[in-house]
């Protein structure tokens, strides 16, 4: 079963003179339990691939399928998948500093359909935070008062809360020390063991070693071993 597939996907951006090709003819599949490392130097196109896979960007050419079905063309359908089947974890923790950890974690449920009652949103957020090691006292604190590792745990809890099939993580350990980064990877491996598919953009060889497979990208093109 394939959860996510990119088939010869390209993406260019307007620029003075001529368009810039960020990704060219890139193909990739993610199945349940995959933890795929997307490796490449800064500027190689990793973040663009994640944005395409997460339906945040539309490809200039090629096709994307989610659960075997072509990605919707209408923005409402794409947004629905981003709020259910697909989830994203950014490299800068991507939490809202003035909001509490529990409100950050519950945020995706505010836009889910059918609607989730407020009390149930909070209950599920606390459950997700507990799974990543954030206790109720920490959950009530503003996210800006938490450590980097704690904020990344909140970001993971927020990604988990809709029970997505695929999680897309952009350099999820880049701002963390070695011990905290290892703990974050433990959490992601637990998700993989539960059947979630993960695509992790990274340039960290320690992260790559913990992935089930790796794919390299250079100048926007997939590079396979010769």
PDB file of C-alpha atoms in Angstrom:
ATOM      1  CA  UNK A   1       0.000   0.000   0.000  1.00  0.00           C
ATOM      2  CA  UNK A   2       1.362   3.410  -0.990  1.00  0.00           C
ATOM      3  CA  UNK A   3       0.423   6.334   1.231  1.00  0.00           C
ATOM      4  CA  UNK A   4       2.112   9.052  -0.791  1.00  0.00           C
ATOM      5  CA  UNK A   5       3.639   9.103  -4.258  1.00  0.00           C
ATOM      6  CA  UNK A   6       5.454  11.786  -6.219  1.00  0.00           C
ATOM      7  CA  UNK A   7       5.845  10.825  -9.868  1.00  0.00           C
ATOM      8  CA  UNK A   8       8.344  12.861 -11.912  1.00  0.00           C
ATOM      9  CA  UNK A   9       7.360  16.026 -10.101  1.00  0.00           C
ATOM     10  CA  UNK A  10       8.939  19.355 -11.062  1.00  0.00           C
ATOM     11  CA  UNK A  11       8.534  22.818  -9.630  1.00  0.00           C
ATOM     12  CA  UNK A  12       9.870  26.118 -10.924  1.00  0.00           C
ATOM     13  CA  UNK A  13       9.577  29.629  -9.527  1.00  0.00           C
ATOM     14  CA  UNK A  14       9.392  32.920 -11.430  1.00  0.00           C
ATOM     15  CA  UNK A  15      12.624  34.927 -11.497  1.00  0.00           C
ATOM     16  CA  UNK A  16      14.033  37.823 -13.517  1.00  0.00           C
ATOM     17  CA  UNK A  17      15.153  36.581 -16.897  1.00  0.00           C
ATOM     18  CA  UNK A  18      13.955  32.999 -16.638  1.00  0.00           C
ATOM     19  CA  UNK A  19      12.257  30.687 -14.104  1.00  0.00           C
ATOM     20  CA  UNK A  20      14.336  28.916 -11.478  1.00  0.00           C
ATOM     21  CA  UNK A  21      13.960  25.134 -11.413  1.00  0.00           C
ATOM     22  CA  UNK A  22      13.822  24.146  -7.727  1.00  0.00           C
ATOM     23  CA  UNK A  23      12.861  20.478  -8.272  1.00  0.00           C
ATOM     24  CA  UNK A  24      13.096  18.504 -11.511  1.00  0.00           C
ATOM     25  CA  UNK A  25      11.593  15.082 -12.359  1.00  0.00           C
ATOM     26  CA  UNK A  26      11.608  13.954  -8.734  1.00  0.00           C
ATOM     27  CA  UNK A  27       9.948  10.653  -7.807  1.00  0.00           C
ATOM     28  CA  UNK A  28       9.355   9.109  -4.384  1.00  0.00           C
ATOM     29  CA  UNK A  29       6.945   6.749  -2.636  1.00  0.00           C
ATOM     30  CA  UNK A  30       6.079   6.454   1.064  1.00  0.00           C
ATOM     31  CA  UNK A  31       4.394   3.344   2.492  1.00  0.00           C
ATOM     32  CA  UNK A  32       3.198   2.542   6.023  1.00  0.00           C
ATOM     33  CA  UNK A  33       6.128   2.207   8.409  1.00  0.00           C
ATOM     34  CA  UNK A  34       8.615   3.900   6.088  1.00  0.00           C
ATOM     35  CA  UNK A  35      10.994   6.433   7.593  1.00  0.00           C
ATOM     36  CA  UNK A  36      12.632   7.912   4.531  1.00  0.00           C
ATOM     37  CA  UNK A  37      15.482  10.355   4.904  1.00  0.00           C
ATOM     38  CA  UNK A  38      15.679  13.027   2.218  1.00  0.00           C
ATOM     39  CA  UNK A  39      19.343  13.975   2.142  1.00  0.00           C
ATOM     40  CA  UNK A  40      21.003  16.934   0.514  1.00  0.00           C
ATOM     41  CA  UNK A  41      22.923  20.137   1.180  1.00  0.00           C
ATOM     42  CA  UNK A  42      21.250  23.445   1.932  1.00  0.00           C
ATOM     43  CA  UNK A  43      19.492  24.750  -1.170  1.00  0.00           C
ATOM     44  CA  UNK A  44      19.249  21.334  -2.819  1.00  0.00           C
ATOM     45  CA  UNK A  45      15.440  21.346  -2.950  1.00  0.00           C
ATOM     46  CA  UNK A  46      14.588  19.331   0.165  1.00  0.00           C
ATOM     47  CA  UNK A  47      12.118  21.865   1.565  1.00  0.00           C
ATOM     48  CA  UNK A  48      10.452  22.271  -1.829  1.00  0.00           C
ATOM     49  CA  UNK A  49       9.940  18.501  -2.063  1.00  0.00           C
ATOM     50  CA  UNK A  50       8.340  18.500   1.399  1.00  0.00           C
ATOM     51  CA  UNK A  51       6.061  21.404   0.438  1.00  0.00           C
ATOM     52  CA  UNK A  52       5.003  19.568  -2.720  1.00  0.00           C
ATOM     53  CA  UNK A  53       4.447  16.319  -0.810  1.00  0.00           C
ATOM     54  CA  UNK A  54       2.438  18.189   1.825  1.00  0.00           C
ATOM     55  CA  UNK A  55       0.266  19.843  -0.842  1.00  0.00           C
ATOM     56  CA  UNK A  56       1.453  23.290   0.204  1.00  0.00           C
ATOM     57  CA  UNK A  57       2.866  23.827  -3.286  1.00  0.00           C
ATOM     58  CA  UNK A  58       1.502  22.686  -6.621  1.00  0.00           C
ATOM     59  CA  UNK A  59       3.886  20.998  -9.059  1.00  0.00           C
ATOM     60  CA  UNK A  60       4.688  22.648 -12.374  1.00  0.00           C
ATOM     61  CA  UNK A  61       4.537  19.149 -13.872  1.00  0.00           C
ATOM     62  CA  UNK A  62       4.246  15.555 -12.727  1.00  0.00           C
ATOM     63  CA  UNK A  63       1.677  14.012 -10.406  1.00  0.00           C
ATOM     64  CA  UNK A  64       1.108  13.431  -6.706  1.00  0.00           C
ATOM     65  CA  UNK A  65      -1.164  10.767  -5.248  1.00  0.00           C
ATOM     66  CA  UNK A  66      -2.314  10.356  -1.648  1.00  0.00           C
ATOM     67  CA  UNK A  67      -3.625   6.929  -0.603  1.00  0.00           C
ATOM     68  CA  UNK A  68      -3.661   5.953  -4.266  1.00  0.00           C
ATOM     69  CA  UNK A  69      -5.846   8.873  -5.329  1.00  0.00           C
ATOM     70  CA  UNK A  70      -4.597  11.884  -7.319  1.00  0.00           C
ATOM     71  CA  UNK A  71      -4.126  14.949  -5.126  1.00  0.00           C
ATOM     72  CA  UNK A  72      -7.133  17.271  -5.421  1.00  0.00           C
ATOM     73  CA  UNK A  73      -6.865  20.323  -7.626  1.00  0.00           C
ATOM     74  CA  UNK A  74      -9.304  22.393  -5.543  1.00  0.00           C
ATOM     75  CA  UNK A  75      -7.742  24.111  -2.537  1.00  0.00           C
ATOM     76  CA  UNK A  76     -10.540  22.949  -0.219  1.00  0.00           C
ATOM     77  CA  UNK A  77      -9.727  19.319  -0.953  1.00  0.00           C
ATOM     78  CA  UNK A  78      -6.008  19.898  -0.549  1.00  0.00           C
ATOM     79  CA  UNK A  79      -6.567  21.666   2.769  1.00  0.00           C
ATOM     80  CA  UNK A  80      -8.715  18.775   3.978  1.00  0.00           C
ATOM     81  CA  UNK A  81      -5.859  16.336   3.353  1.00  0.00           C
ATOM     82  CA  UNK A  82      -3.393  18.667   5.070  1.00  0.00           C
ATOM     83  CA  UNK A  83      -5.677  18.629   8.096  1.00  0.00           C
ATOM     84  CA  UNK A  84      -6.126  14.867   8.227  1.00  0.00           C
ATOM     85  CA  UNK A  85      -3.913  12.546   6.169  1.00  0.00           C
ATOM     86  CA  UNK A  86      -0.781  14.707   6.022  1.00  0.00           C
ATOM     87  CA  UNK A  87       1.025  16.551   8.832  1.00  0.00           C
ATOM     88  CA  UNK A  88       4.115  18.747   8.894  1.00  0.00           C
ATOM     89  CA  UNK A  89       6.860  19.362  11.451  1.00  0.00           C
ATOM     90  CA  UNK A  90       9.089  22.370  10.790  1.00  0.00           C
ATOM     91  CA  UNK A  91      12.732  22.878  11.700  1.00  0.00           C
ATOM     92  CA  UNK A  92      12.051  25.989  13.795  1.00  0.00           C
ATOM     93  CA  UNK A  93       9.567  24.167  16.079  1.00  0.00           C
ATOM     94  CA  UNK A  94       6.742  26.134  14.376  1.00  0.00           C
ATOM     95  CA  UNK A  95       4.772  26.630  17.577  1.00  0.00           C
ATOM     96  CA  UNK A  96       3.001  29.844  18.567  1.00  0.00           C
ATOM     97  CA  UNK A  97       4.917  31.304  21.483  1.00  0.00           C
ATOM     98  CA  UNK A  98       2.132  33.116  23.299  1.00  0.00           C
ATOM     99  CA  UNK A  99      -0.214  30.109  23.175  1.00  0.00           C
ATOM    100  CA  UNK A 100      -0.004  27.338  25.730  1.00  0.00           C
ATOM    101  CA  UNK A 101       1.479  24.013  24.713  1.00  0.00           C
ATOM    102  CA  UNK A 102      -1.936  22.350  24.928  1.00  0.00           C
ATOM    103  CA  UNK A 103      -3.565  24.997  22.732  1.00  0.00           C
ATOM    104  CA  UNK A 104      -0.748  24.629  20.196  1.00  0.00           C
ATOM    105  CA  UNK A 105      -1.236  20.869  20.117  1.00  0.00           C
ATOM    106  CA  UNK A 106      -5.008  21.194  19.757  1.00  0.00           C
ATOM    107  CA  UNK A 107      -4.844  23.735  16.939  1.00  0.00           C
ATOM    108  CA  UNK A 108      -5.364  21.311  13.989  1.00  0.00           C
ATOM    109  CA  UNK A 109      -8.591  20.038  15.571  1.00  0.00           C
ATOM    110  CA  UNK A 110     -10.121  23.512  15.411  1.00  0.00           C
ATOM    111  CA  UNK A 111     -10.279  23.136  11.623  1.00  0.00           C
ATOM    112  CA  UNK A 112     -11.154  19.450  11.373  1.00  0.00           C
ATOM    113  CA  UNK A 113     -14.402  18.198   9.883  1.00  0.00           C
ATOM    114  CA  UNK A 114     -16.604  16.993  11.420  1.00  0.00           C
ATOM    115  CA  UNK A 115     -16.059  19.525  14.188  1.00  0.00           C
ATOM    116  CA  UNK A 116     -14.505  18.343  17.457  1.00  0.00           C
ATOM    117  CA  UNK A 117     -15.993  19.866  20.651  1.00  0.00           C
ATOM    118  CA  UNK A 118     -13.628  22.170  22.540  1.00  0.00           C
ATOM    119  CA  UNK A 119     -13.421  19.939  25.622  1.00  0.00           C
ATOM    120  CA  UNK A 120     -12.585  16.917  23.488  1.00  0.00           C
ATOM    121  CA  UNK A 121      -9.948  18.914  21.589  1.00  0.00           C
ATOM    122  CA  UNK A 122      -8.232  19.693  24.873  1.00  0.00           C
ATOM    123  CA  UNK A 123      -8.458  16.089  26.058  1.00  0.00           C
ATOM    124  CA  UNK A 124      -6.902  14.794  22.855  1.00  0.00           C
ATOM    125  CA  UNK A 125      -4.188  17.447  22.999  1.00  0.00           C
ATOM    126  CA  UNK A 126      -3.267  16.453  26.547  1.00  0.00           C
ATOM    127  CA  UNK A 127      -3.180  12.803  25.480  1.00  0.00           C
ATOM    128  CA  UNK A 128      -0.875  13.599  22.549  1.00  0.00           C
ATOM    129  CA  UNK A 129       1.395  15.729  24.737  1.00  0.00           C
ATOM    130  CA  UNK A 130       1.602  12.959  27.327  1.00  0.00           C
ATOM    131  CA  UNK A 131       2.725  10.565  24.577  1.00  0.00           C
ATOM    132  CA  UNK A 132       5.685  12.815  23.810  1.00  0.00           C
ATOM    133  CA  UNK A 133       6.599  13.403  27.449  1.00  0.00           C
ATOM    134  CA  UNK A 134       4.931  16.761  28.146  1.00  0.00           C
ATOM    135  CA  UNK A 135       3.114  16.623  31.491  1.00  0.00           C
ATOM    136  CA  UNK A 136      -0.021  18.678  32.307  1.00  0.00           C
ATOM    137  CA  UNK A 137       1.970  21.364  34.151  1.00  0.00           C
ATOM    138  CA  UNK A 138       4.181  21.998  31.125  1.00  0.00           C
ATOM    139  CA  UNK A 139       1.157  21.749  28.841  1.00  0.00           C
ATOM    140  CA  UNK A 140      -0.388  24.811  30.473  1.00  0.00           C
ATOM    141  CA  UNK A 141       2.682  26.997  29.987  1.00  0.00           C
ATOM    142  CA  UNK A 142       3.150  29.401  27.066  1.00  0.00           C
ATOM    143  CA  UNK A 143       5.216  27.656  24.413  1.00  0.00           C
ATOM    144  CA  UNK A 144       7.821  30.437  24.470  1.00  0.00           C
ATOM    145  CA  UNK A 145       8.778  29.429  28.041  1.00  0.00           C
ATOM    146  CA  UNK A 146       9.645  25.859  27.028  1.00  0.00           C
ATOM    147  CA  UNK A 147      13.057  24.581  25.974  1.00  0.00           C
ATOM    148  CA  UNK A 148      13.841  23.876  22.324  1.00  0.00           C
ATOM    149  CA  UNK A 149      13.416  20.154  22.843  1.00  0.00           C
ATOM    150  CA  UNK A 150      10.106  20.651  24.621  1.00  0.00           C
ATOM    151  CA  UNK A 151       8.818  22.906  21.836  1.00  0.00           C
ATOM    152  CA  UNK A 152       9.752  20.278  19.267  1.00  0.00           C
ATOM    153  CA  UNK A 153       7.834  17.696  21.289  1.00  0.00           C
ATOM    154  CA  UNK A 154       4.820  20.017  21.194  1.00  0.00           C
ATOM    155  CA  UNK A 155       5.218  20.264  17.410  1.00  0.00           C
ATOM    156  CA  UNK A 156       5.272  16.460  17.165  1.00  0.00           C
ATOM    157  CA  UNK A 157       2.179  16.185  19.363  1.00  0.00           C
ATOM    158  CA  UNK A 158       0.399  18.681  17.125  1.00  0.00           C
ATOM    159  CA  UNK A 159       1.368  16.628  14.069  1.00  0.00           C
ATOM    160  CA  UNK A 160       0.113  13.439  15.740  1.00  0.00           C
ATOM    161  CA  UNK A 161      -3.228  14.765  16.920  1.00  0.00           C
ATOM    162  CA  UNK A 162      -5.129  14.236  13.658  1.00  0.00           C
ATOM    163  CA  UNK A 163      -3.715  10.700  13.427  1.00  0.00           C
ATOM    164  CA  UNK A 164      -2.170  11.346   9.996  1.00  0.00           C
ATOM    165  CA  UNK A 165      -0.995   8.643   7.642  1.00  0.00           C
ATOM    166  CA  UNK A 166       2.124  10.609   6.652  1.00  0.00           C
ATOM    167  CA  UNK A 167       4.297  13.051   8.606  1.00  0.00           C
ATOM    168  CA  UNK A 168       6.666  15.361   6.731  1.00  0.00           C
ATOM    169  CA  UNK A 169       9.514  16.676   8.891  1.00  0.00           C
ATOM    170  CA  UNK A 170      11.869  19.439   7.755  1.00  0.00           C
ATOM    171  CA  UNK A 171      15.201  19.207   9.629  1.00  0.00           C
ATOM    172  CA  UNK A 172      13.377  18.297  12.869  1.00  0.00           C
ATOM    173  CA  UNK A 173      16.604  18.041  14.898  1.00  0.00           C
ATOM    174  CA  UNK A 174      18.563  20.941  13.401  1.00  0.00           C
ATOM    175  CA  UNK A 175      18.285  23.253  16.426  1.00  0.00           C
ATOM    176  CA  UNK A 176      18.697  20.551  19.077  1.00  0.00           C
ATOM    177  CA  UNK A 177      21.652  19.175  21.008  1.00  0.00           C
ATOM    178  CA  UNK A 178      22.683  15.570  20.432  1.00  0.00           C
ATOM    179  CA  UNK A 179      20.774  14.072  23.369  1.00  0.00           C
ATOM    180  CA  UNK A 180      17.557  15.963  22.643  1.00  0.00           C
ATOM    181  CA  UNK A 181      17.820  15.164  18.934  1.00  0.00           C
ATOM    182  CA  UNK A 182      18.115  11.468  19.765  1.00  0.00           C
ATOM    183  CA  UNK A 183      15.003  11.671  21.966  1.00  0.00           C
ATOM    184  CA  UNK A 184      13.054  13.362  19.164  1.00  0.00           C
ATOM    185  CA  UNK A 185      14.115  10.634  16.739  1.00  0.00           C
ATOM    186  CA  UNK A 186      12.919   8.041  19.281  1.00  0.00           C
ATOM    187  CA  UNK A 187       9.475   9.664  19.162  1.00  0.00           C
ATOM    188  CA  UNK A 188       9.446   9.610  15.360  1.00  0.00           C
ATOM    189  CA  UNK A 189      10.515   5.962  15.352  1.00  0.00           C
ATOM    190  CA  UNK A 190       7.600   5.156  17.667  1.00  0.00           C
ATOM    191  CA  UNK A 191       5.257   6.699  15.105  1.00  0.00           C
ATOM    192  CA  UNK A 192       6.874   4.638  12.353  1.00  0.00           C
ATOM    193  CA  UNK A 193       6.363   1.497  14.415  1.00  0.00           C
ATOM    194  CA  UNK A 194       2.660   2.370  14.583  1.00  0.00           C
ATOM    195  CA  UNK A 195       2.480   2.374  10.774  1.00  0.00           C
ATOM    196  CA  UNK A 196       2.861   6.081  10.083  1.00  0.00           C
ATOM    197  CA  UNK A 197       4.939   6.925   7.007  1.00  0.00           C
ATOM    198  CA  UNK A 198       7.588   9.591   7.524  1.00  0.00           C
ATOM    199  CA  UNK A 199       9.609  11.708   5.129  1.00  0.00           C
ATOM    200  CA  UNK A 200      12.410  13.537   6.926  1.00  0.00           C
ATOM    201  CA  UNK A 201      14.507  16.196   5.199  1.00  0.00           C
ATOM    202  CA  UNK A 202      17.925  16.307   6.840  1.00  0.00           C
ATOM    203  CA  UNK A 203      21.612  16.870   6.302  1.00  0.00           C
ATOM    204  CA  UNK A 204      22.474  15.179   9.614  1.00  0.00           C
ATOM    205  CA  UNK A 205      24.094  11.734   9.094  1.00  0.00           C
ATOM    206  CA  UNK A 206      22.960  10.676  12.595  1.00  0.00           C
ATOM    207  CA  UNK A 207      19.339  11.177  11.544  1.00  0.00           C
ATOM    208  CA  UNK A 208      19.943   9.433   8.234  1.00  0.00           C
ATOM    209  CA  UNK A 209      21.317   6.369  10.020  1.00  0.00           C
ATOM    210  CA  UNK A 210      18.034   5.929  11.859  1.00  0.00           C
ATOM    211  CA  UNK A 211      15.892   6.054   8.730  1.00  0.00           C
ATOM    212  CA  UNK A 212      14.713   2.870   7.051  1.00  0.00           C
ATOM    213  CA  UNK A 213      15.804   4.219   3.671  1.00  0.00           C
ATOM    214  CA  UNK A 214      17.429   7.338   2.268  1.00  0.00           C
ATOM    215  CA  UNK A 215      17.023   9.358  -0.910  1.00  0.00           C
ATOM    216  CA  UNK A 216      19.521  11.992  -2.031  1.00  0.00           C
ATOM    217  CA  UNK A 217      18.692  15.224  -3.835  1.00  0.00           C
ATOM    218  CA  UNK A 218      21.218  17.531  -5.519  1.00  0.00           C
ATOM    219  CA  UNK A 219      20.259  20.682  -7.431  1.00  0.00           C
ATOM    220  CA  UNK A 220      16.614  19.614  -7.308  1.00  0.00           C
ATOM    221  CA  UNK A 221      17.181  16.184  -8.850  1.00  0.00           C
ATOM    222  CA  UNK A 222      17.067  12.773  -7.239  1.00  0.00           C
ATOM    223  CA  UNK A 223      20.489  11.144  -7.185  1.00  0.00           C
ATOM    224  CA  UNK A 224      20.559   7.354  -6.881  1.00  0.00           C
ATOM    225  CA  UNK A 225      23.717   5.325  -6.164  1.00  0.00           C
ATOM    226  CA  UNK A 226      25.502   4.364  -9.384  1.00  0.00           C
TER     227      UNK A 226
END
